[in-house]
mmCIF file of C-alpha atoms in Angstrom:
data_model
loop_
_atom_site.group_PDB
_atom_site.id
_atom_site.type_symbol
_atom_site.label_atom_id
_atom_site.label_comp_id
_atom_site.label_asym_id
_atom_site.label_seq_id
_atom_site.Cartn_x
_atom_site.Cartn_y
_atom_site.Cartn_z
ATOM 1 C CA UNK A 10 14.449 16.120 26.784
ATOM 2 C CA UNK A 11 15.902 18.411 24.068
ATOM 3 C CA UNK A 12 19.622 18.916 23.974
ATOM 4 C CA UNK A 13 21.118 22.395 24.369
ATOM 5 C CA UNK A 14 21.741 22.747 20.638
ATOM 6 C CA UNK A 15 18.034 22.492 19.908
ATOM 7 C CA UNK A 16 17.134 25.448 22.080
ATOM 8 C CA UNK A 17 17.386 28.836 20.307
ATOM 9 C CA UNK A 18 17.007 32.325 21.644
ATOM 10 C CA UNK A 19 13.730 32.644 19.722
ATOM 11 C CA UNK A 20 12.046 29.507 21.208
ATOM 12 C CA UNK A 21 12.256 30.878 24.728
ATOM 13 C CA UNK A 22 8.986 32.819 24.089
ATOM 14 C CA UNK A 23 7.530 34.391 27.181
ATOM 15 C CA UNK A 24 10.223 32.972 29.458
ATOM 16 C CA UNK A 25 12.722 35.050 27.505
ATOM 17 C CA UNK A 26 10.855 38.205 28.463
ATOM 18 C CA UNK A 27 11.285 37.325 32.122
ATOM 19 C CA UNK A 28 14.893 36.191 31.790
ATOM 20 C CA UNK A 29 16.065 39.065 29.580
ATOM 21 C CA UNK A 30 16.474 41.762 32.270
ATOM 22 C CA UNK A 31 18.656 39.483 34.414
ATOM 23 C CA UNK A 32 20.678 38.344 31.443
ATOM 24 C CA UNK A 33 21.160 41.891 30.226
ATOM 25 C CA UNK A 34 22.261 42.981 33.735
ATOM 26 C CA UNK A 35 24.785 40.177 33.941
ATOM 27 C CA UNK A 36 26.073 41.094 30.506
ATOM 28 C CA UNK A 37 26.526 44.742 31.449
ATOM 29 C CA UNK A 38 28.484 43.719 34.520
ATOM 30 C CA UNK A 39 30.719 41.456 32.462
ATOM 31 C CA UNK A 40 31.308 43.846 29.572
ATOM 32 C CA UNK A 41 33.301 47.069 30.006
ATOM 33 C CA UNK A 42 31.094 50.048 29.184
ATOM 34 C CA UNK A 43 32.132 53.169 27.320
ATOM 35 C CA UNK A 44 31.067 55.930 29.676
ATOM 36 C CA UNK A 45 32.168 58.920 27.640
ATOM 37 C CA UNK A 46 29.999 58.338 24.558
ATOM 38 C CA UNK A 47 27.129 56.330 23.086
ATOM 39 C CA UNK A 48 26.319 55.100 19.606
ATOM 40 C CA UNK A 49 23.368 56.336 17.581
ATOM 41 C CA UNK A 50 21.794 55.441 14.237
ATOM 42 C CA UNK A 51 19.943 57.941 12.067
ATOM 43 C CA UNK A 52 17.531 56.717 9.397
ATOM 44 C CA UNK A 53 16.914 59.053 6.488
ATOM 45 C CA UNK A 54 14.715 59.509 3.443
ATOM 46 C CA UNK A 55 16.681 58.805 0.256
ATOM 47 C CA UNK A 56 15.984 59.225 -3.440
ATOM 48 C CA UNK A 57 14.013 55.969 -3.242
ATOM 49 C CA UNK A 58 11.140 57.683 -1.429
ATOM 50 C CA UNK A 59 8.356 59.852 -2.851
ATOM 51 C CA UNK A 60 9.030 62.717 -2.641
ATOM 52 C CA UNK A 61 12.748 62.047 -2.801
ATOM 53 C CA UNK A 62 14.934 62.783 0.178
ATOM 54 C CA UNK A 63 18.553 63.862 0.530
ATOM 55 C CA UNK A 64 19.713 61.030 2.780
ATOM 56 C CA UNK A 65 22.097 58.183 2.044
ATOM 57 C CA UNK A 66 20.556 55.479 4.230
ATOM 58 C CA UNK A 67 21.453 54.663 7.830
ATOM 59 C CA UNK A 68 24.268 56.698 9.350
ATOM 60 C CA UNK A 69 26.167 55.609 12.482
ATOM 61 C CA UNK A 70 27.217 58.317 14.948
ATOM 62 C CA UNK A 71 28.998 58.629 18.245
ATOM 63 C CA UNK A 72 27.462 61.068 20.751
ATOM 64 C CA UNK A 73 29.929 62.610 23.188
ATOM 65 C CA UNK A 74 28.309 62.586 26.641
ATOM 66 C CA UNK A 75 30.293 65.613 27.733
ATOM 67 C CA UNK A 76 29.707 68.127 24.961
ATOM 68 C CA UNK A 77 26.812 66.616 23.031
ATOM 69 C CA UNK A 78 28.863 66.609 19.832
ATOM 70 C CA UNK A 79 28.035 63.943 17.263
ATOM 71 C CA UNK A 80 30.765 62.349 15.138
ATOM 72 C CA UNK A 81 29.954 60.470 11.946
ATOM 73 C CA UNK A 82 31.445 56.975 11.930
ATOM 74 C CA UNK A 83 29.927 55.197 8.930
ATOM 75 C CA UNK A 84 27.124 55.174 6.373
ATOM 76 C CA UNK A 85 25.116 52.096 5.421
ATOM 77 C CA UNK A 86 23.294 52.677 2.116
ATOM 78 C CA UNK A 87 19.609 51.718 2.210
ATOM 79 C CA UNK A 88 16.348 52.633 0.520
ATOM 80 C CA UNK A 89 14.600 55.250 2.698
ATOM 81 C CA UNK A 90 15.054 53.548 6.082
ATOM 82 C CA UNK A 91 12.592 55.894 7.778
ATOM 83 C CA UNK A 92 12.239 53.929 11.037
ATOM 84 C CA UNK A 93 14.624 51.718 13.040
ATOM 85 C CA UNK A 94 14.084 49.282 15.887
ATOM 86 C CA UNK A 95 16.428 47.112 17.926
ATOM 87 C CA UNK A 96 15.978 43.621 19.331
ATOM 88 C CA UNK A 97 14.963 44.135 22.990
ATOM 89 C CA UNK A 98 16.415 40.869 24.318
ATOM 90 C CA UNK A 99 20.127 41.551 23.705
ATOM 91 C CA UNK A 100 21.191 38.096 24.901
ATOM 92 C CA UNK A 101 24.202 37.813 22.611
ATOM 93 C CA UNK A 102 27.292 39.539 24.082
ATOM 94 C CA UNK A 103 28.734 40.230 20.638
ATOM 95 C CA UNK A 104 25.814 41.269 18.476
ATOM 96 C CA UNK A 105 22.249 42.507 18.366
ATOM 97 C CA UNK A 106 19.700 42.681 15.606
ATOM 98 C CA UNK A 107 18.469 45.952 14.119
ATOM 99 C CA UNK A 108 15.393 46.231 11.902
ATOM 100 C CA UNK A 109 14.573 48.995 9.446
ATOM 101 C CA UNK A 110 11.425 49.779 7.513
ATOM 102 C CA UNK A 111 11.904 50.997 3.981
ATOM 103 C CA UNK A 112 9.309 53.683 3.193
ATOM 104 C CA UNK A 113 8.931 52.880 -0.474
ATOM 105 C CA UNK A 114 6.359 51.400 -2.849
ATOM 106 C CA UNK A 115 8.677 49.632 -5.284
ATOM 107 C CA UNK A 116 9.663 46.388 -3.549
ATOM 108 C CA UNK A 117 9.032 43.097 -5.362
ATOM 109 C CA UNK A 118 6.363 42.254 -7.948
ATOM 110 C CA UNK A 119 3.615 43.728 -5.752
ATOM 111 C CA UNK A 120 5.419 47.078 -5.459
ATOM 112 C CA UNK A 121 5.240 47.324 -1.660
ATOM 113 C CA UNK A 122 7.305 48.767 1.135
ATOM 114 C CA UNK A 123 9.820 46.498 2.811
ATOM 115 C CA UNK A 124 11.648 45.667 5.998
ATOM 116 C CA UNK A 125 15.351 44.850 6.356
ATOM 117 C CA UNK A 126 17.147 42.936 9.113
ATOM 118 C CA UNK A 127 20.724 43.701 10.196
ATOM 119 C CA UNK A 128 23.238 42.288 12.631
ATOM 120 C CA UNK A 129 24.834 44.937 14.765
ATOM 121 C CA UNK A 130 28.355 44.591 16.130
ATOM 122 C CA UNK A 131 27.945 45.668 19.731
ATOM 123 C CA UNK A 132 31.383 47.264 19.994
ATOM 124 C CA UNK A 133 31.820 49.000 16.615
ATOM 125 C CA UNK A 134 28.184 49.514 15.716
ATOM 126 C CA UNK A 135 28.751 48.079 12.234
ATOM 127 C CA UNK A 136 25.614 46.788 10.513
ATOM 128 C CA UNK A 137 25.523 43.776 8.213
ATOM 129 C CA UNK A 138 22.356 43.304 6.181
ATOM 130 C CA UNK A 139 20.735 39.879 6.543
ATOM 131 C CA UNK A 140 17.935 40.267 4.033
ATOM 132 C CA UNK A 141 14.797 42.166 3.080
ATOM 133 C CA UNK A 142 11.164 41.079 2.916
ATOM 134 C CA UNK A 143 7.916 42.638 1.767
ATOM 135 C CA UNK A 144 6.016 44.702 4.345
ATOM 136 C CA UNK A 145 2.779 43.653 2.569
ATOM 137 C CA UNK A 146 1.746 47.252 2.084
ATOM 138 C CA UNK A 147 2.924 50.536 0.595
ATOM 139 C CA UNK A 148 4.802 53.396 2.235
ATOM 140 C CA UNK A 149 5.985 51.478 5.291
ATOM 141 C CA UNK A 150 6.487 54.123 7.956
ATOM 142 C CA UNK A 151 6.945 52.477 11.361
ATOM 143 C CA UNK A 152 8.195 49.248 12.921
ATOM 144 C CA UNK A 153 8.650 47.739 16.366
ATOM 145 C CA UNK A 154 9.861 44.480 17.871
ATOM 146 C CA UNK A 155 7.630 42.470 20.213
ATOM 147 C CA UNK A 156 9.129 42.097 23.738
ATOM 148 C CA UNK A 157 9.530 38.333 23.115
ATOM 149 C CA UNK A 158 11.817 39.051 20.167
ATOM 150 C CA UNK A 159 9.657 36.784 17.988
ATOM 151 C CA UNK A 160 7.906 39.328 15.775
ATOM 152 C CA UNK A 161 8.559 42.593 13.943
ATOM 153 C CA UNK A 162 5.419 44.713 13.447
ATOM 154 C CA UNK A 163 5.179 47.178 10.561
ATOM 155 C CA UNK A 164 2.713 49.973 9.772
ATOM 156 C CA UNK A 165 2.060 50.690 6.090
ATOM 157 C CA UNK A 166 0.944 54.316 5.775
ATOM 158 C CA UNK A 167 0.253 54.274 2.063
ATOM 159 C CA UNK A 168 -2.073 51.301 2.065
ATOM 160 C CA UNK A 169 -3.426 51.592 5.610
ATOM 161 C CA UNK A 170 -2.410 48.173 6.830
ATOM 162 C CA UNK A 171 -0.400 46.511 9.605
ATOM 163 C CA UNK A 172 1.713 43.366 9.170
ATOM 164 C CA UNK A 173 3.396 40.879 11.484
ATOM 165 C CA UNK A 174 6.777 39.583 10.284
ATOM 166 C CA UNK A 175 8.274 36.611 12.187
ATOM 167 C CA UNK A 176 11.844 36.906 13.399
ATOM 168 C CA UNK A 177 13.801 33.729 12.750
ATOM 169 C CA UNK A 178 16.351 32.248 15.214
ATOM 170 C CA UNK A 179 19.207 33.809 13.214
ATOM 171 C CA UNK A 180 17.582 37.254 13.317
ATOM 172 C CA UNK A 181 16.313 37.290 9.738
ATOM 173 C CA UNK A 182 12.735 38.245 8.898
ATOM 174 C CA UNK A 183 10.248 35.794 7.443
ATOM 175 C CA UNK A 184 7.265 36.484 5.244
ATOM 176 C CA UNK A 185 4.275 38.045 6.992
ATOM 177 C CA UNK A 186 2.198 35.699 9.165
ATOM 178 C CA UNK A 187 -0.677 38.181 9.454
ATOM 179 C CA UNK A 188 -1.842 41.376 7.759
ATOM 180 C CA UNK A 189 -4.569 43.592 9.217
ATOM 181 C CA UNK A 190 -6.128 45.895 6.633
ATOM 182 C CA UNK A 191 -7.836 48.954 8.097
ATOM 183 C CA UNK A 192 -11.287 49.835 6.786
ATOM 184 C CA UNK A 193 -14.004 52.291 7.657
ATOM 185 C CA UNK A 194 -15.135 55.853 6.965
ATOM 186 C CA UNK A 195 -12.350 58.469 6.766
ATOM 187 C CA UNK A 196 -12.037 60.993 9.570
ATOM 188 C CA UNK A 197 -13.095 64.604 9.245
ATOM 189 C CA UNK A 198 -11.229 66.498 6.503
ATOM 190 C CA UNK A 199 -10.235 69.254 8.887
ATOM 191 C CA UNK A 200 -9.600 68.824 12.646
ATOM 192 C CA UNK A 201 -12.437 70.103 14.785
ATOM 193 C CA UNK A 202 -9.997 71.334 17.407
ATOM 194 C CA UNK A 203 -6.449 72.716 17.390
ATOM 195 C CA UNK A 204 -4.638 76.042 17.256
ATOM 196 C CA UNK A 205 -6.570 79.037 15.837
ATOM 197 C CA UNK A 206 -5.978 79.233 12.091
ATOM 198 C CA UNK A 207 -4.846 75.611 11.920
ATOM 199 C CA UNK A 208 -4.945 74.201 8.371
ATOM 200 C CA UNK A 209 -3.258 70.876 9.044
ATOM 201 C CA UNK A 210 -5.461 69.124 6.508
ATOM 202 C CA UNK A 211 -3.902 65.941 5.170
ATOM 203 C CA UNK A 212 -4.710 62.321 4.407
ATOM 204 C CA UNK A 213 -8.222 61.981 5.778
ATOM 205 C CA UNK A 214 -9.060 60.303 2.478
ATOM 206 C CA UNK A 215 -8.823 56.658 3.589
ATOM 207 C CA UNK A 216 -6.808 54.414 5.897
ATOM 208 C CA UNK A 217 -3.238 55.472 6.790
ATOM 209 C CA UNK A 218 -1.545 53.286 9.391
ATOM 210 C CA UNK A 219 1.049 55.329 11.258
ATOM 211 C CA UNK A 220 2.395 53.329 14.205
ATOM 212 C CA UNK A 221 2.197 49.816 15.627
ATOM 213 C CA UNK A 222 3.654 48.533 18.913
ATOM 214 C CA UNK A 223 2.841 46.169 21.768
ATOM 215 C CA UNK A 224 1.791 47.282 25.215
ATOM 216 C CA UNK A 225 4.381 46.817 28.029
ATOM 217 C CA UNK A 226 3.070 43.345 28.904
ATOM 218 C CA UNK A 227 3.364 42.041 25.338
ATOM 219 C CA UNK A 228 -0.201 40.700 25.482
ATOM 220 C CA UNK A 229 -1.752 43.403 23.292
ATOM 221 C CA UNK A 230 -0.740 45.193 20.102
ATOM 222 C CA UNK A 231 -1.860 48.746 19.319
ATOM 223 C CA UNK A 232 -1.986 50.517 15.966
ATOM 224 C CA UNK A 233 -2.803 54.132 15.107
ATOM 225 C CA UNK A 234 -4.560 54.962 11.841
ATOM 226 C CA UNK A 235 -4.397 58.664 11.084
ATOM 227 C CA UNK A 236 -6.780 58.604 8.140
ATOM 228 C CA UNK A 237 -9.592 56.802 9.958
ATOM 229 C CA UNK A 238 -9.068 58.571 13.313
ATOM 230 C CA UNK A 239 -8.838 55.216 15.067
ATOM 231 C CA UNK A 240 -6.583 53.452 17.519
ATOM 232 C CA UNK A 241 -6.797 49.676 16.937
ATOM 233 C CA UNK A 242 -6.205 47.106 19.671
ATOM 234 C CA UNK A 243 -5.473 43.409 19.175
ATOM 235 C CA UNK A 244 -4.621 40.439 21.327
ATOM 236 C CA UNK A 245 -1.599 38.667 19.892
ATOM 237 C CA UNK A 246 -1.248 34.901 19.663
ATOM 238 C CA UNK A 247 2.375 34.390 20.700
ATOM 239 C CA UNK A 248 2.509 30.978 19.018
ATOM 240 C CA UNK A 249 1.462 32.184 15.557
ATOM 241 C CA UNK A 250 1.761 35.987 15.556
ATOM 242 C CA UNK A 251 -1.886 36.362 14.550
ATOM 243 C CA UNK A 252 -3.615 39.576 15.628
ATOM 244 C CA UNK A 253 -7.071 38.993 17.092
ATOM 245 C CA UNK A 254 -9.320 42.070 17.485
ATOM 246 C CA UNK A 255 -9.895 43.104 21.068
ATOM 247 C CA UNK A 256 -13.327 44.004 22.414
ATOM 248 C CA UNK A 257 -13.854 46.774 21.347
ATOM 249 C CA UNK A 258 -11.509 46.458 18.322
ATOM 250 C CA UNK A 259 -10.670 50.183 18.251
ATOM 251 C CA UNK A 260 -11.314 53.509 19.951
ATOM 252 C CA UNK A 261 -12.014 56.726 18.019
ATOM 253 C CA UNK A 262 -9.954 59.876 18.560
ATOM 254 C CA UNK A 263 -11.041 62.232 21.310
ATOM 255 C CA UNK A 264 -11.796 64.942 18.707
ATOM 256 C CA UNK A 265 -12.883 64.690 15.064
ATOM 257 C CA UNK A 266 -10.150 64.818 12.433
ATOM 258 C CA UNK A 267 -7.439 64.776 15.100
ATOM 259 C CA UNK A 268 -5.234 62.253 13.241
ATOM 260 C CA UNK A 269 -3.600 59.834 15.706
ATOM 261 C CA UNK A 270 0.085 59.472 14.902
ATOM 262 C CA UNK A 271 2.396 58.093 17.613
ATOM 263 C CA UNK A 272 1.786 56.918 21.166
ATOM 264 C CA UNK A 273 3.692 56.009 24.343
ATOM 265 C CA UNK A 274 3.095 54.400 27.731
ATOM 266 C CA UNK A 275 3.989 55.713 31.131
ATOM 267 C CA UNK A 276 6.825 53.583 32.601
ATOM 268 C CA UNK A 277 4.419 52.143 35.174
ATOM 269 C CA UNK A 278 2.330 50.740 32.324
ATOM 270 C CA UNK A 279 -1.082 52.080 33.347
ATOM 271 C CA UNK A 280 -1.322 55.362 31.406
ATOM 272 C CA UNK A 281 -1.448 55.597 27.619
ATOM 273 C CA UNK A 282 -0.515 58.808 25.763
ATOM 274 C CA UNK A 283 -1.815 59.285 22.225
ATOM 275 C CA UNK A 284 -0.439 62.089 20.041
ATOM 276 C CA UNK A 285 -2.789 63.697 17.513
ATOM 277 C CA UNK A 286 -0.879 65.079 14.528
ATOM 278 C CA UNK A 287 -3.603 67.155 12.875
ATOM 279 C CA UNK A 288 -5.163 68.682 16.013
ATOM 280 C CA UNK A 289 -1.807 69.221 17.812
ATOM 281 C CA UNK A 290 -3.196 67.518 20.893
ATOM 282 C CA UNK A 291 -2.128 64.992 23.487
ATOM 283 C CA UNK A 292 -4.793 62.568 24.762
ATOM 284 C CA UNK A 293 -4.173 60.866 28.105
ATOM 285 C CA UNK A 294 -5.927 57.562 28.899
ATOM 286 C CA UNK A 295 -6.018 55.219 31.847
ATOM 287 C CA UNK A 296 -4.926 51.822 30.526
ATOM 288 C CA UNK A 297 -6.102 48.477 31.926
ATOM 289 C CA UNK A 298 -3.257 45.973 31.318
ATOM 290 C CA UNK A 299 -5.633 43.046 31.784
ATOM 291 C CA UNK A 300 -8.332 44.027 29.278
ATOM 292 C CA UNK A 301 -6.682 46.832 27.228
ATOM 293 C CA UNK A 302 -9.604 49.100 28.147
ATOM 294 C CA UNK A 303 -8.819 52.796 27.656
ATOM 295 C CA UNK A 304 -10.520 55.580 29.620
ATOM 296 C CA UNK A 305 -9.932 59.168 28.491
ATOM 297 C CA UNK A 306 -8.869 61.361 31.401
ATOM 298 C CA UNK A 307 -7.305 64.413 29.700
ATOM 299 C CA UNK A 308 -6.962 66.117 26.332
ATOM 300 C CA UNK A 309 -4.527 69.006 26.049
ATOM 301 C CA UNK A 310 -2.813 71.106 23.301
ATOM 302 C CA UNK A 311 0.820 70.449 22.469
ATOM 303 C CA UNK A 312 1.329 74.192 21.932
ATOM 304 C CA UNK A 313 0.778 77.278 24.086
ATOM 305 C CA UNK A 314 -0.264 80.680 22.725
ATOM 306 C CA UNK A 315 0.265 79.760 19.064
ATOM 307 C CA UNK A 316 -1.951 80.497 16.061
ATOM 308 C CA UNK A 317 -1.443 78.783 12.723
ATOM 309 C CA UNK A 318 -0.768 75.395 11.223
ATOM 310 C CA UNK A 319 1.251 72.717 12.982
ATOM 311 C CA UNK A 320 1.782 68.976 12.603
ATOM 312 C CA UNK A 321 2.747 67.305 15.871
ATOM 313 C CA UNK A 322 5.035 64.385 15.165
ATOM 314 C CA UNK A 323 6.723 62.564 18.049
ATOM 315 C CA UNK A 324 6.236 61.749 21.719
ATOM 316 C CA UNK A 325 8.830 60.707 24.316
ATOM 317 C CA UNK A 326 8.251 59.857 27.974
ATOM 318 C CA UNK A 327 11.271 60.163 30.269
ATOM 319 C CA UNK A 328 12.292 56.798 31.815
ATOM 320 C CA UNK A 329 11.583 58.089 35.352
ATOM 321 C CA UNK A 330 8.035 59.039 34.283
ATOM 322 C CA UNK A 331 8.357 62.684 35.421
ATOM 323 C CA UNK A 332 8.415 64.468 32.049
ATOM 324 C CA UNK A 333 6.963 64.068 28.574
ATOM 325 C CA UNK A 334 8.172 65.657 25.332
ATOM 326 C CA UNK A 335 6.465 66.254 21.970
ATOM 327 C CA UNK A 336 7.855 67.501 18.657
ATOM 328 C CA UNK A 337 5.924 70.186 16.767
ATOM 329 C CA UNK A 338 6.518 70.523 13.020
ATOM 330 C CA UNK A 339 6.123 73.982 11.411
ATOM 331 C CA UNK A 340 6.152 75.481 14.905
ATOM 332 C CA UNK A 341 9.576 73.765 15.104
ATOM 333 C CA UNK A 342 9.669 73.260 18.844
ATOM 334 C CA UNK A 343 9.888 70.548 21.453
ATOM 335 C CA UNK A 344 7.094 70.929 23.981
ATOM 336 C CA UNK A 345 7.911 69.974 27.577
ATOM 337 C CA UNK A 346 5.278 68.614 29.962
ATOM 338 C CA UNK A 347 5.441 67.665 33.619
ATOM 339 C CA UNK A 348 3.684 64.403 34.506
ATOM 340 C CA UNK A 349 1.566 64.247 37.685
ATOM 341 C CA UNK A 350 1.384 61.088 39.829
ATOM 342 C CA UNK A 351 -1.896 60.097 38.136
ATOM 343 C CA UNK A 352 -0.368 60.455 34.672
ATOM 344 C CA UNK A 353 -1.972 63.751 33.702
ATOM 345 C CA UNK A 354 0.318 66.282 32.095
ATOM 346 C CA UNK A 355 0.982 70.024 32.420
ATOM 347 C CA UNK A 356 2.716 72.139 29.762
ATOM 348 C CA UNK A 357 5.780 73.788 31.332
ATOM 349 C CA UNK A 358 7.690 75.136 28.346
ATOM 350 C CA UNK A 359 9.163 74.594 24.911
ATOM 351 C CA UNK A 360 12.500 74.736 23.125
ATOM 352 C CA UNK A 361 13.154 75.780 19.538
ATOM 353 C CA UNK A 362 14.727 72.899 17.605
ATOM 354 C CA UNK A 363 17.151 75.134 15.649
ATOM 355 C CA UNK A 364 15.966 73.348 12.530
ATOM 356 C CA UNK A 365 12.965 72.861 10.276
ATOM 357 C CA UNK A 366 10.253 70.194 10.568
ATOM 358 C CA UNK A 367 11.314 68.017 13.532
ATOM 359 C CA UNK A 368 10.054 64.572 12.547
ATOM 360 C CA UNK A 369 11.518 62.689 15.514
ATOM 361 C CA UNK A 370 13.049 63.302 18.927
ATOM 362 C CA UNK A 371 14.783 60.832 21.255
ATOM 363 C CA UNK A 372 16.600 60.708 24.579
ATOM 364 C CA UNK A 373 20.008 59.073 24.755
ATOM 365 C CA UNK A 374 20.281 56.065 27.109
ATOM 366 C CA UNK A 375 21.745 58.116 29.948
ATOM 367 C CA UNK A 376 18.963 60.723 29.772
ATOM 368 C CA UNK A 377 21.491 63.564 29.522
ATOM 369 C CA UNK A 378 20.732 64.596 25.944
ATOM 370 C CA UNK A 379 17.850 64.840 23.541
ATOM 371 C CA UNK A 380 18.279 64.744 19.769
ATOM 372 C CA UNK A 381 15.885 66.289 17.234
ATOM 373 C CA UNK A 382 15.765 65.130 13.614
ATOM 374 C CA UNK A 383 14.946 68.191 11.498
ATOM 375 C CA UNK A 384 13.758 66.744 8.220
ATOM 376 C CA UNK A 385 13.640 69.817 6.024
ATOM 377 C CA UNK A 386 16.821 71.496 7.251
ATOM 378 C CA UNK A 387 18.922 68.331 6.897
ATOM 379 C CA UNK A 388 20.314 68.271 10.411
ATOM 380 C CA UNK A 389 20.097 66.713 13.848
ATOM 381 C CA UNK A 390 20.365 69.090 16.793
ATOM 382 C CA UNK A 391 21.355 68.159 20.362
ATOM 383 C CA UNK A 392 19.953 69.481 23.624
ATOM 384 C CA UNK A 393 21.102 68.992 27.198
ATOM 385 C CA UNK A 394 18.357 67.776 29.523
ATOM 386 C CA UNK A 395 17.935 69.223 33.003
ATOM 387 C CA UNK A 396 16.653 66.099 34.737
ATOM 388 C CA UNK A 397 15.472 68.111 37.741
ATOM 389 C CA UNK A 398 13.200 70.472 35.763
ATOM 390 C CA UNK A 399 12.805 68.574 32.490
ATOM 391 C CA UNK A 400 13.811 71.624 30.463
ATOM 392 C CA UNK A 401 16.134 71.568 27.455
ATOM 393 C CA UNK A 402 19.156 73.698 26.595
ATOM 394 C CA UNK A 403 20.732 73.787 23.138
ATOM 395 C CA UNK A 404 24.324 72.571 23.100
ATOM 396 C CA UNK A 405 25.273 74.439 19.881
ATOM 397 C CA UNK A 406 25.879 71.033 18.346
ATOM 398 C CA UNK A 407 24.545 70.202 14.866
ATOM 399 C CA UNK A 408 24.990 67.014 12.872
ATOM 400 C CA UNK A 409 24.548 67.302 9.118
ATOM 401 C CA UNK A 410 22.193 64.521 7.958
ATOM 402 C CA UNK A 411 20.183 64.567 4.738
ATOM 403 C CA UNK A 412 16.409 64.329 5.349
ATOM 404 C CA UNK A 413 16.669 62.665 8.783
ATOM 405 C CA UNK A 414 13.555 60.726 9.760
ATOM 406 C CA UNK A 415 14.496 59.272 13.136
ATOM 407 C CA UNK A 416 17.369 58.645 15.527
ATOM 408 C CA UNK A 417 17.793 55.458 17.543
ATOM 409 C CA UNK A 418 20.153 54.858 20.436
ATOM 410 C CA UNK A 419 20.601 51.067 20.724
ATOM 411 C CA UNK A 420 21.585 51.324 24.389
#
């Protein structure tokens, strides 16, 4: 029988997924919580990206839960950390692990994008870099941690590939254990559907992987490729990290040239929402957690009464499953949808972001506030959430951040 020293937090595998909620609850009860504010990290495009951004790396902020004001605490220099993800297990009472993708094409001899691991001090929020590895593709744009805490998935937009990076017992990242290269005919050059006068024509010239994440059970991994108009589905081998194509291996978009970008699941785990960047549409699917079968049940615009070009960017589902939010770039709004019991959505309103080109939106852990990262206007704006109606109200609070790409609340 192994001694206690031989058992690490990473060798718990699936049992860790089951034990984590109880452990996290016990930890919250044992650790005094700061109720008046929460920490947030903002990843930005820097001069390392193409085109160059105005950001300095990862900035640490404190969000006041009364006013919505954001106070800058510290900056951690990094090369275009355009997406951030946190270890979901959180078993250590003193630290967590944070992972960043570096959206570059200059790392190492192969000139790829990269991924960087950090330790996070749970009290101060300080980040300490543990090391960087190749993302095995160019222009790395998205990353997520598997629920087991064993793997970090990355999507390489520039080269149209997905990679699986193992997470070591000490939180560092290992070299990729699998790389899935997308291939196939490009999608239509112009979306067949969308707002009247829509000229959101971009990157249907080959594969462009935009997001990768597991389903809520951790059995399947899903990847969106905007350039090929495909949503890929794999079964993951939890022992090796290898991605095995599901049957079928992908589903096409619900309209030609739609450009799948980001996706989200309903909290109950049986409805899948896919956001189409080029067509400014939201596709709603029934999801079978046993087979990963998707059945389209609704396709709806992310905008109401608008004519012109728009690039829809981000999707957020409220934790109680009652409301869904999308960010619209160029239109510069957050669309608000009510969610019916069967998962279908209904547009109920929108809120101007008070900035230009909202690339990312996120709810804080309490659900009281929503933040919008306005890439081209170099700011993050804060909105109060009415949890009864789902609507947003601007707090008159701006945070100055150069070329913000996304905001993450570690919880």
